[in-house]
mmCIF file of C-alpha atoms in Angstrom:
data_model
loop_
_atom_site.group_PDB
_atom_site.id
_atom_site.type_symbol
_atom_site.label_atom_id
_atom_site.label_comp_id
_atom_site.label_asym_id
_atom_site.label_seq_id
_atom_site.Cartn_x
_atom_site.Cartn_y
_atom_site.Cartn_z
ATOM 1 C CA UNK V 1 64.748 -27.532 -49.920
ATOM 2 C CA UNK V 2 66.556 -28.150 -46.670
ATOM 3 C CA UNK V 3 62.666 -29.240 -45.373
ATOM 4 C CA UNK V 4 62.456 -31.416 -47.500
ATOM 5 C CA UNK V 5 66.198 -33.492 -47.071
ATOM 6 C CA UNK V 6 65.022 -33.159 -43.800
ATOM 7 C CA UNK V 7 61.888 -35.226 -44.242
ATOM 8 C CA UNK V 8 63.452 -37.537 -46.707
ATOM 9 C CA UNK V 9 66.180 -38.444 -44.268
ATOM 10 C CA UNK V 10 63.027 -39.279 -41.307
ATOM 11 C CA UNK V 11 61.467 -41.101 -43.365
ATOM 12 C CA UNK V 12 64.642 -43.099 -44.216
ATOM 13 C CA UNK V 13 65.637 -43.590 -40.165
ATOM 14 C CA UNK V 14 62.191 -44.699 -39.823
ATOM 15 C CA UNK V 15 62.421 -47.300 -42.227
ATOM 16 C CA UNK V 16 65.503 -48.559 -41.110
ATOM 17 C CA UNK V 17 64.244 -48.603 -37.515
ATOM 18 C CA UNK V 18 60.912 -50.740 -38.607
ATOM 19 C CA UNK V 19 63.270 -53.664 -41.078
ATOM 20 C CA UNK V 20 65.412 -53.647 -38.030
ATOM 21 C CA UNK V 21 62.529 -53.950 -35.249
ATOM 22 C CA UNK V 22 61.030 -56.715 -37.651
ATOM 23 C CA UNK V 23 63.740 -58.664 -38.353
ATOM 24 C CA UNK V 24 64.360 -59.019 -34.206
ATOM 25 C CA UNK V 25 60.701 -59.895 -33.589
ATOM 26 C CA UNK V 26 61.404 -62.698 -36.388
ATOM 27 C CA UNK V 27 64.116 -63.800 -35.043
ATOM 28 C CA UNK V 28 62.930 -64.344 -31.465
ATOM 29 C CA UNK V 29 62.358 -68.009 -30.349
ATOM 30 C CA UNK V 30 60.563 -70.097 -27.946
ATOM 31 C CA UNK V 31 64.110 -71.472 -26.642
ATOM 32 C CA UNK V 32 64.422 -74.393 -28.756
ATOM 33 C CA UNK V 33 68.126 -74.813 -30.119
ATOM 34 C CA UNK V 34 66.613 -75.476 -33.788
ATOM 35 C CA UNK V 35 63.862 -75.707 -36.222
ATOM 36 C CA UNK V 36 61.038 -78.432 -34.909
ATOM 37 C CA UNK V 37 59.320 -79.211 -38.298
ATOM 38 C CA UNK V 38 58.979 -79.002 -41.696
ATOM 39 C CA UNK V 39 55.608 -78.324 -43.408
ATOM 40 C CA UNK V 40 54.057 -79.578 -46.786
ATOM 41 C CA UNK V 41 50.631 -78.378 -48.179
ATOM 42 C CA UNK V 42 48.825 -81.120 -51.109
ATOM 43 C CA UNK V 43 46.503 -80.825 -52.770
ATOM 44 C CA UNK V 44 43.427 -83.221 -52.058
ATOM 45 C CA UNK V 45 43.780 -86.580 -52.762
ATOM 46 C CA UNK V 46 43.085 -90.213 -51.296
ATOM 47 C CA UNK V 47 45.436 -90.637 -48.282
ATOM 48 C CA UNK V 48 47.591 -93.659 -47.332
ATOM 49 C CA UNK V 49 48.780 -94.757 -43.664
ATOM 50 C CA UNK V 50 51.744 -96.430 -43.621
ATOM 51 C CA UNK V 51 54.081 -97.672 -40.284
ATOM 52 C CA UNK V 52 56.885 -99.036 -40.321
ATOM 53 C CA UNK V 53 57.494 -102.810 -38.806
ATOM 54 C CA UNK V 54 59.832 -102.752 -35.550
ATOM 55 C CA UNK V 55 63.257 -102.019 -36.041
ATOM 56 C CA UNK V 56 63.303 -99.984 -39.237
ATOM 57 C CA UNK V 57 64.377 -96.477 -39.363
ATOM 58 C CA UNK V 58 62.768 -95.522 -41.955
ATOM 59 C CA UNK V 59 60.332 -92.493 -40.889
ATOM 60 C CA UNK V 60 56.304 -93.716 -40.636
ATOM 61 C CA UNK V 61 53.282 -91.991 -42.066
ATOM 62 C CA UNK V 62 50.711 -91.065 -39.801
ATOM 63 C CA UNK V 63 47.080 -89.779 -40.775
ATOM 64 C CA UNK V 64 44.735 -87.897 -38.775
ATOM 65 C CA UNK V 65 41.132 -87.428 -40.160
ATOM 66 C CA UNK V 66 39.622 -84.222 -39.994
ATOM 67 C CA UNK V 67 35.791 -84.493 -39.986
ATOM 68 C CA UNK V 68 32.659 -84.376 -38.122
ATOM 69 C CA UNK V 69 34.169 -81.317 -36.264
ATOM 70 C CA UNK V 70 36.705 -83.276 -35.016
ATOM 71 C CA UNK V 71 40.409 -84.762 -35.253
ATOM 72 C CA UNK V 72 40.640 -88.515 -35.129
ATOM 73 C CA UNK V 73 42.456 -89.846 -33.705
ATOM 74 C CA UNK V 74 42.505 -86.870 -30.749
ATOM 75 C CA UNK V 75 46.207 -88.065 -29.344
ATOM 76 C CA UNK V 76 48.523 -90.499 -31.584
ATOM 77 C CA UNK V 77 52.278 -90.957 -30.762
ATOM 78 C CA UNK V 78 55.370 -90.835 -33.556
ATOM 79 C CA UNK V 79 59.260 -90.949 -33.594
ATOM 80 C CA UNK V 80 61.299 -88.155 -34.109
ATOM 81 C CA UNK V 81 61.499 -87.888 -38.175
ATOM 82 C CA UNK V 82 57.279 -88.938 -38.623
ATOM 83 C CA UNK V 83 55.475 -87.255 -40.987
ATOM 84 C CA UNK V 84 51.748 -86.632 -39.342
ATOM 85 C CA UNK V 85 49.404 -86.159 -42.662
ATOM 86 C CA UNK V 86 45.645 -84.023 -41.723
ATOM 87 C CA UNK V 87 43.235 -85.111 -44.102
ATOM 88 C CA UNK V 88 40.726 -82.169 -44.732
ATOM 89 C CA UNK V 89 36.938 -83.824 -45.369
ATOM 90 C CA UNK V 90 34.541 -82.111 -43.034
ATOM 91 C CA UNK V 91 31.780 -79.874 -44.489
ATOM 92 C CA UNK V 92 33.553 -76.687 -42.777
ATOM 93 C CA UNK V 93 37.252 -75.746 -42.982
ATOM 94 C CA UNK V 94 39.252 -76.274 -40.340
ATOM 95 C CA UNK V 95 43.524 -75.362 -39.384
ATOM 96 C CA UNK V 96 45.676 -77.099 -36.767
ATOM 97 C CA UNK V 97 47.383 -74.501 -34.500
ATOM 98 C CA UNK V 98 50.002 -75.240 -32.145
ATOM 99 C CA UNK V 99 49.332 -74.178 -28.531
ATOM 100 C CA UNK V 100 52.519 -73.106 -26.828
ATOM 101 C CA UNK V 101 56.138 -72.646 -27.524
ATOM 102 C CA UNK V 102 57.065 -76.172 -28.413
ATOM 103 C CA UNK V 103 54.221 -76.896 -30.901
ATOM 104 C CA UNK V 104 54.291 -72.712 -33.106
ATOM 105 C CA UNK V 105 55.240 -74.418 -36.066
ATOM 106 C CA UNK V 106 51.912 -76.045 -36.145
ATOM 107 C CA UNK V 107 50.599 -73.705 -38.528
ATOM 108 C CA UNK V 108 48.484 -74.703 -41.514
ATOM 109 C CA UNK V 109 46.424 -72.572 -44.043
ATOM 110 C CA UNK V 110 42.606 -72.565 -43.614
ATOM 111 C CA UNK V 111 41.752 -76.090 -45.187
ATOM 112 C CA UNK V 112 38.531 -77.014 -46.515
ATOM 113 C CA UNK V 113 39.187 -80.306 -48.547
ATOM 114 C CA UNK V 114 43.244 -81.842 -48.901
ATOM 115 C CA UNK V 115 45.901 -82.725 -46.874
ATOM 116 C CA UNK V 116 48.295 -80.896 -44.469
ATOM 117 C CA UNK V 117 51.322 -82.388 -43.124
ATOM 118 C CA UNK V 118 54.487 -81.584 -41.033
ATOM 119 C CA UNK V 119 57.148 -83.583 -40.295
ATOM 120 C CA UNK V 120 58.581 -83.629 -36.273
ATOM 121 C CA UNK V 121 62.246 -83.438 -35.779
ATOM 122 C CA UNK V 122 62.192 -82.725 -32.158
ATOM 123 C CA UNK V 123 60.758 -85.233 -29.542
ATOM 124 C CA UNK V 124 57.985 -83.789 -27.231
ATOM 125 C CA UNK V 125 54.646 -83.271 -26.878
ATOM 126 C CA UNK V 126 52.471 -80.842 -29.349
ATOM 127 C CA UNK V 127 49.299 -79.895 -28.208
ATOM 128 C CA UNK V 128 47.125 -78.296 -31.338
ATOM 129 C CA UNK V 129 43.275 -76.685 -32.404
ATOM 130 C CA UNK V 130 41.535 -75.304 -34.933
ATOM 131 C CA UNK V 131 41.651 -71.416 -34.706
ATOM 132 C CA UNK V 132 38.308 -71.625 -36.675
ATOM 133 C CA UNK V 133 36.941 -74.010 -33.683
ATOM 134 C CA UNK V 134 39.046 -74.022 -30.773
ATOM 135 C CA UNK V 135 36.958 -77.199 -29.131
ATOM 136 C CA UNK V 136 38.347 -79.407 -32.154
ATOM 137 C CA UNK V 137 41.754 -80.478 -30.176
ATOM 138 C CA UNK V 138 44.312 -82.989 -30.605
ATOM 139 C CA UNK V 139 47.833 -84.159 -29.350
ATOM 140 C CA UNK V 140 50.831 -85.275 -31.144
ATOM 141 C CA UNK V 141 53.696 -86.875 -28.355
ATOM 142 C CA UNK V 142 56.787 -87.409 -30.481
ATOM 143 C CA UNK V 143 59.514 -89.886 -29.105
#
């Protein structure tokens, strides 16, 4: 009997040890005082570009095409509150990955056909791939 309490009580420390482990590793950051984004996942559907005219706060749409193994357009510059939509219509599916610190929220599902878009509350520059191609880049510089 005591064997077993024994082993019952490891296994419990171990636990512990591995929720406690994970929850530092998840809360580890790049730096950044804050969240950089919010993400949204559609379904597929026809997409809409929309900017704002000069002067009006209102947050602007931008769309990025994802097709011919490629994103287009490569670079495109927002404000600080833009949504930046991917439409999905190539024959192969594609992600967009953040490279470095600034951009891990970049982080879609595998998409073959919809939309994917995030929304950039922090100004800088995100650089981003496709994990399934890394030669598909692109560049979002938000102001």
């Amino acid at each position: 009997m005591p064997m077993l309490t024994r082993r019952a009580r490891s296994t419990q420390v171990a636990t512990g040890v591995a929720v406690l482990t994970a929850m530092l590793v998840a809360g580890c950051g790049g730096g950044d005082s804050g969240p950089a984004a919010t993400t949204t996942k559609r379904p597929a559907h026809p997409v809409t570009t929309t900017t704002q005219p000069a002067g009006d706060t209102k947050p602007a749409a931008v769309t990025i095409d994802v097709r011919d193994m490629k994103f287009a357009p490569g670079e495109v510059t927002v404000k600080v509150g833009d949504t930046v939509t991917w439409h999905f219509t190539d024959k192969a599916p594609h992600t967009v990955q953040g490279i470095g610190d600034k951009a891990m929220g970049l982080n879609s599902p595998i998409i073959d056909k919809g939309d994917w878009s995030y929304t950039f509350t922090a100004p800088g520059t995100y650089r981003y791939l496709c994990s399934l191609h890394p030669e598909m880049r692109g560049t979002v510089t938000v102001q």
